[in-house]
Backbone as a printed PyTorch tensor [residue, N CA C, xyz], in Angstrom:
tensor([[[ 25.0380,  24.4050,  -6.6140],
         [ 23.6090,  25.0250,  -6.6270],
         [ 23.0790,  24.6060,  -5.1950]],

        [[ 22.5650,  25.4080,  -4.2420],
         [ 21.9200,  24.9870,  -2.7800],
         [ 21.0240,  23.8620,  -2.7290]],

        [[ 20.8890,  23.2760,  -1.6640],
         [ 20.0760,  21.9470,  -1.5790],
         [ 19.2000,  22.5270,  -0.8620]],

        [[ 17.9860,  22.0970,  -0.3850],
         [ 17.1770,  22.2060,   0.7920],
         [ 17.3650,  21.5710,   1.9120]],

        [[ 18.1350,  20.1330,   1.8030],
         [ 18.0450,  19.5680,   2.8700],
         [ 19.2100,  20.1970,   3.6990]],

        [[ 20.0810,  19.3930,   4.2410],
         [ 20.9600,  20.2010,   5.2610],
         [ 22.3960,  20.1350,   4.9020]],

        [[ 22.5610,  19.5630,   3.4250],
         [ 23.5880,  19.7100,   2.6130],
         [ 24.2230,  21.1850,   2.7370]],

        [[ 23.4140,  21.8450,   2.4940],
         [ 23.8370,  23.3470,   2.0670],
         [ 24.4950,  24.0140,   3.7020]],

        [[ 23.9730,  23.2270,   4.8160],
         [ 24.3250,  23.8850,   6.1000],
         [ 25.7420,  23.4540,   6.2130]],

        [[ 26.0690,  22.4330,   5.6330],
         [ 27.6210,  21.6430,   6.1840],
         [ 28.4220,  22.5840,   5.4000]],

        [[ 28.3530,  22.9190,   4.4410],
         [ 29.0240,  23.9860,   3.5960],
         [ 29.6660,  25.1890,   4.1740]],

        [[ 29.1110,  25.6750,   5.3060],
         [ 29.4890,  26.7730,   6.1650],
         [ 30.0870,  28.0020,   5.2810]],

        [[ 29.1420,  28.4300,   4.3770],
         [ 29.1900,  29.5940,   3.6360],
         [ 27.8340,  30.0390,   3.0380]],

        [[ 27.5790,  31.5740,   2.9880],
         [ 26.3130,  32.1120,   2.4970],
         [ 25.8950,  31.2430,   1.4670]],

        [[ 24.5850,  31.4720,   1.1160],
         [ 24.1350,  31.0800,  -0.3040],
         [ 23.1550,  32.0920,  -0.7810]],

        [[ 22.8950,  32.5180,  -1.8650],
         [ 22.0580,  33.0780,  -2.4520],
         [ 20.4240,  32.4790,  -2.5270]],

        [[ 19.4450,  33.4490,  -2.5110],
         [ 18.3360,  32.8200,  -2.3750],
         [ 17.7880,  32.1190,  -3.8270]],

        [[ 17.3250,  30.9940,  -3.9850],
         [ 17.1390,  30.3680,  -5.3330],
         [ 15.4590,  30.3540,  -5.4840]],

        [[ 15.1720,  29.9760,  -6.5430],
         [ 13.8130,  29.8900,  -7.0820],
         [ 13.0430,  28.3970,  -6.6520]],

        [[ 13.5430,  27.6260,  -5.9220],
         [ 12.9960,  26.2460,  -5.3090],
         [ 12.6450,  26.1870,  -4.4980]],

        [[ 12.4380,  27.7850,  -3.3470],
         [ 11.7670,  27.7310,  -2.1770],
         [ 12.8650,  27.4820,  -0.6910]],

        [[ 13.8700,  27.3910,  -1.2860],
         [ 15.1380,  27.6150,  -0.4350],
         [ 14.9990,  28.8810,   0.3530]],

        [[ 14.9070,  29.2930,   1.4920],
         [ 15.4160,  30.4520,   2.2540],
         [ 14.5040,  31.4810,   1.8040]],

        [[ 13.3190,  31.2920,   1.8500],
         [ 12.2930,  32.2770,   1.2290],
         [ 12.1740,  33.4060,   1.6350]],

        [[ 12.3630,  33.7940,   3.2430],
         [ 11.9310,  34.7080,   3.8080],
         [ 13.5040,  35.5470,   3.9970]],

        [[ 14.4300,  35.0290,   3.9140],
         [ 15.8490,  36.1220,   4.0300],
         [ 16.3600,  36.1240,   2.9990]],

        [[ 17.3660,  37.0920,   2.6680],
         [ 18.1520,  37.2010,   1.5480],
         [ 19.0100,  35.9420,   1.3650]],

        [[ 19.9190,  35.7690,   2.6360],
         [ 20.9370,  34.8960,   2.8400],
         [ 21.1490,  34.2600,   4.3330]],

        [[ 21.8330,  33.1100,   4.2680],
         [ 21.8850,  32.1320,   5.4490],
         [ 23.3760,  32.6360,   5.8110]],

        [[ 23.7980,  32.9170,   6.5920],
         [ 25.3550,  32.9380,   6.7850],
         [ 25.7180,  31.6240,   7.8750]],

        [[ 26.4820,  30.7330,   7.7830],
         [ 26.9580,  29.7920,   8.7230],
         [ 28.2680,  30.1790,   9.4850]],

        [[ 28.0350,  30.4740,  10.6750],
         [ 29.3090,  30.8260,  11.4690],
         [ 30.2590,  29.7940,  11.7680]],

        [[ 31.4160,  29.7960,  12.0120],
         [ 32.3100,  28.6510,  12.3000],
         [ 31.6130,  27.7830,  13.6410]],

        [[ 31.0930,  28.2480,  14.7350],
         [ 30.6110,  27.8390,  15.7900],
         [ 29.2630,  26.6900,  15.5160]],

        [[ 29.0390,  27.1110,  14.4070],
         [ 27.6390,  26.0720,  13.7740],
         [ 26.5540,  27.1500,  14.0730]],

        [[ 26.3620,  28.6220,  14.3680],
         [ 25.0820,  28.9780,  14.4350],
         [ 25.0290,  29.4590,  13.0900]],

        [[ 23.8120,  29.7110,  12.6870],
         [ 23.1980,  30.5330,  11.4310],
         [ 22.5240,  31.5420,  11.6140]],

        [[ 22.9210,  32.5970,  10.8500],
         [ 22.3950,  34.0630,  10.9950],
         [ 21.8350,  34.2850,   9.7430]],

        [[ 20.9040,  35.1020,   9.7380],
         [ 19.9100,  35.0610,   8.4910],
         [ 20.0160,  36.5330,   8.3420]],

        [[ 20.4060,  36.9180,   6.9900],
         [ 20.4820,  38.4360,   6.5670],
         [ 19.3640,  38.7970,   5.8690]],

        [[ 18.5570,  39.7020,   6.2260],
         [ 17.4900,  40.1900,   5.3110],
         [ 17.7740,  40.9070,   4.2960]],

        [[ 16.8560,  41.2010,   3.3480],
         [ 16.8950,  41.7660,   2.2360],
         [ 17.3080,  43.3880,   2.4730]],

        [[ 16.4240,  43.7880,   3.7840],
         [ 17.0920,  45.2410,   4.0410],
         [ 18.3990,  45.4450,   4.5300]],

        [[ 19.0310,  44.1350,   5.2560],
         [ 20.1160,  44.4170,   5.6970],
         [ 21.1410,  44.0910,   4.4140]],

        [[ 20.9360,  43.5410,   3.5990],
         [ 21.8440,  43.2750,   2.7160],
         [ 21.9520,  44.7890,   1.5320]],

        [[ 20.7950,  45.2130,   1.4840],
         [ 20.6560,  46.3410,   0.6610],
         [ 21.5540,  47.3680,   1.5330]],

        [[ 21.3870,  47.6090,   3.0980],
         [ 22.0600,  48.1950,   3.6650],
         [ 23.8190,  48.4950,   3.6950]],

        [[ 24.0520,  46.9080,   3.4380],
         [ 25.6520,  46.7080,   3.5030],
         [ 26.2040,  47.0360,   2.0520]],

        [[ 25.3450,  46.9660,   1.1450],
         [ 25.4290,  47.2350,  -0.4720],
         [ 25.7150,  48.9010,  -0.7290]],

        [[ 24.9790,  49.5150,   0.1630],
         [ 24.8480,  51.0180,  -0.1710],
         [ 23.8410,  51.8330,  -0.4800]],

        [[ 22.4520,  50.7530,  -0.4320],
         [ 21.3000,  51.5740,  -1.1800],
         [ 20.7210,  52.3060,   0.1160]],

        [[ 20.3610,  53.2160,  -0.2380],
         [ 19.6700,  54.4070,   0.7480],
         [ 18.2150,  53.6210,   1.3850]],

        [[ 18.0380,  53.6460,   2.6920],
         [ 16.9930,  53.3020,   3.4830],
         [ 15.6710,  53.3670,   2.9230]],

        [[ 15.4390,  54.7700,   2.0500],
         [ 14.2560,  54.8640,   1.0300],
         [ 13.8950,  54.0590,   0.2290]],

        [[ 14.8980,  53.2700,  -0.3740],
         [ 14.9880,  52.5900,  -1.6880],
         [ 13.5540,  51.3130,  -1.7130]],

        [[ 12.7080,  51.1430,  -2.4390],
         [ 12.0440,  49.9820,  -2.2700],
         [ 12.2620,  48.9540,  -3.2480]],

        [[ 12.2770,  47.8140,  -2.7680],
         [ 12.4240,  46.4880,  -3.6910],
         [ 11.2280,  45.9900,  -3.7590]],

        [[ 11.2830,  45.1230,  -4.8430],
         [ 10.1260,  44.0270,  -5.1320],
         [ 10.0440,  43.0410,  -3.7650]],

        [[  8.8820,  42.7920,  -3.8880],
         [  8.2190,  41.7750,  -2.6610],
         [  8.7990,  40.7250,  -2.6940]],

        [[  9.0860,  39.9400,  -4.2230],
         [  9.7140,  38.7760,  -3.8320],
         [ 11.2590,  38.6840,  -3.5790]],

        [[ 11.6530,  37.8870,  -2.7630],
         [ 13.1440,  37.9830,  -2.2840],
         [ 14.0220,  37.4460,  -3.1320]],

        [[ 13.6940,  36.7100,  -3.8900],
         [ 14.8110,  36.4230,  -5.1580],
         [ 15.1290,  37.5090,  -6.3130]],

        [[ 13.8730,  38.0960,  -6.3830],
         [ 14.0380,  39.5420,  -7.4510],
         [ 14.6730,  40.2560,  -6.5230]],

        [[ 14.3460,  41.0330,  -5.3030],
         [ 15.0440,  41.8790,  -4.6610],
         [ 16.6590,  41.4320,  -4.6820]],

        [[ 16.8130,  39.9620,  -3.9950],
         [ 18.3120,  39.5140,  -4.0050],
         [ 18.9120,  39.5340,  -5.3080]],

        [[ 18.4690,  39.5720,  -6.3060],
         [ 19.2350,  39.5660,  -7.8510],
         [ 19.5030,  41.2120,  -7.9780]],

        [[ 18.6520,  42.0100,  -7.5640],
         [ 19.0810,  43.7110,  -7.7030],
         [ 20.1790,  43.8440,  -6.9110]],

        [[ 20.4300,  43.5290,  -5.3960],
         [ 21.1810,  43.5260,  -4.5330],
         [ 22.3620,  43.0810,  -5.1970]],

        [[ 22.4540,  41.9030,  -5.3730],
         [ 23.6760,  40.9800,  -5.8120],
         [ 24.3080,  41.5020,  -7.0210]],

        [[ 23.7710,  42.0680,  -7.8990],
         [ 24.1300,  42.5750,  -9.2570],
         [ 24.5430,  44.2020,  -8.9370]],

        [[ 24.4940,  44.6400,  -8.1290],
         [ 24.6120,  46.0320,  -7.9510],
         [ 25.9730,  46.3740,  -7.6630]],

        [[ 26.3830,  47.7730,  -8.0210],
         [ 27.6090,  47.8060,  -7.7210],
         [ 27.6370,  48.9770,  -6.6170]],

        [[ 28.6120,  48.9660,  -5.5070],
         [ 28.1820,  49.8220,  -4.1940],
         [ 28.4680,  51.3090,  -4.8870]],

        [[ 27.6860,  52.6480,  -4.3730],
         [ 27.7320,  53.7150,  -4.7980],
         [ 29.4010,  54.4530,  -4.4480]],

        [[ 29.8510,  53.8220,  -3.3620],
         [ 30.9500,  54.3950,  -2.8660],
         [ 32.4280,  53.6270,  -3.9230]],

        [[ 32.1440,  52.5020,  -4.2750],
         [ 33.0580,  52.0420,  -4.9820],
         [ 33.2280,  52.5340,  -6.6840]],

        [[ 31.9080,  52.7780,  -7.0410],
         [ 31.8130,  53.3600,  -8.3200],
         [ 32.2470,  54.6610,  -8.0630]],

        [[ 32.5200,  55.2420,  -7.1090],
         [ 32.6970,  56.7600,  -6.8330],
         [ 34.1530,  56.6450,  -6.9840]],

        [[ 34.8130,  55.9800,  -6.2160],
         [ 36.4340,  55.6110,  -6.3010],
         [ 37.0170,  55.1920,  -7.4590]],

        [[ 36.2140,  54.4240,  -8.1550],
         [ 36.5960,  53.7840,  -9.6430],
         [ 36.7650,  54.9520, -10.3770]],

        [[ 35.3260,  55.6870, -10.5190],
         [ 35.6210,  56.7140, -11.6120],
         [ 36.3150,  57.7890, -11.2230]],

        [[ 36.7980,  58.1920, -10.1500],
         [ 37.4910,  58.9540,  -9.7020],
         [ 39.1770,  58.6400, -10.0170]],

        [[ 39.1250,  57.5200,  -9.7720],
         [ 40.6280,  57.1580, -10.2870],
         [ 40.8710,  57.2900, -11.7870]],

        [[ 39.9540,  56.7690, -12.6860],
         [ 39.6450,  56.6760, -14.0350],
         [ 39.8700,  58.4330, -14.5550]],

        [[ 39.3560,  59.0890, -13.9760],
         [ 39.3730,  60.4870, -14.2630],
         [ 40.6490,  61.0970, -14.0290]],

        [[ 41.3810,  60.8610, -12.9820],
         [ 42.5720,  61.5280, -12.4370],
         [ 43.9580,  60.7600, -13.3140]],

        [[ 43.4580,  59.6550, -13.8100],
         [ 44.3520,  58.7320, -15.0010],
         [ 44.2790,  59.5660, -16.3880]],

        [[ 43.0940,  60.0160, -16.7170],
         [ 42.6920,  60.1700, -18.0360],
         [ 43.0870,  61.9910, -18.0040]],

        [[ 42.9110,  62.5160, -17.1530],
         [ 43.2120,  64.0090, -17.0990],
         [ 44.8780,  64.2720, -17.2500]],

        [[ 45.7760,  63.0520, -16.4580],
         [ 46.8350,  63.2450, -16.3530],
         [ 47.5060,  62.8770, -17.7340]],

        [[ 46.7680,  61.9970, -18.6540],
         [ 47.3640,  61.5070, -19.9970],
         [ 47.1030,  62.6030, -20.9610]],

        [[ 46.2970,  63.7510, -20.6710],
         [ 45.9800,  64.8310, -21.5820],
         [ 46.8190,  66.1210, -21.4950]],

        [[ 47.5220,  65.8600, -20.5570],
         [ 48.5770,  67.1480, -20.0930],
         [ 49.5230,  67.5820, -20.9260]]])
């Protein structure tokens, strides 16, 4: 569970936006090895996850983050289903 004090910054990993007011304006903070902190916006996380630029998310960062965080990238889903389809078509020949 992330903390709002400096404890989470010392972990040097990203954390998801929580419902207690931590990291409210950005999707996640990423701590780099040199100590700098980079913020990833909801839009940036959505692009990395494969959402189209026109897709609209809810205004609340935590809700939008949940949608992005629990989604499966379309490119991964396509590769997975293509592989399964090939396996199944080979099984019935």
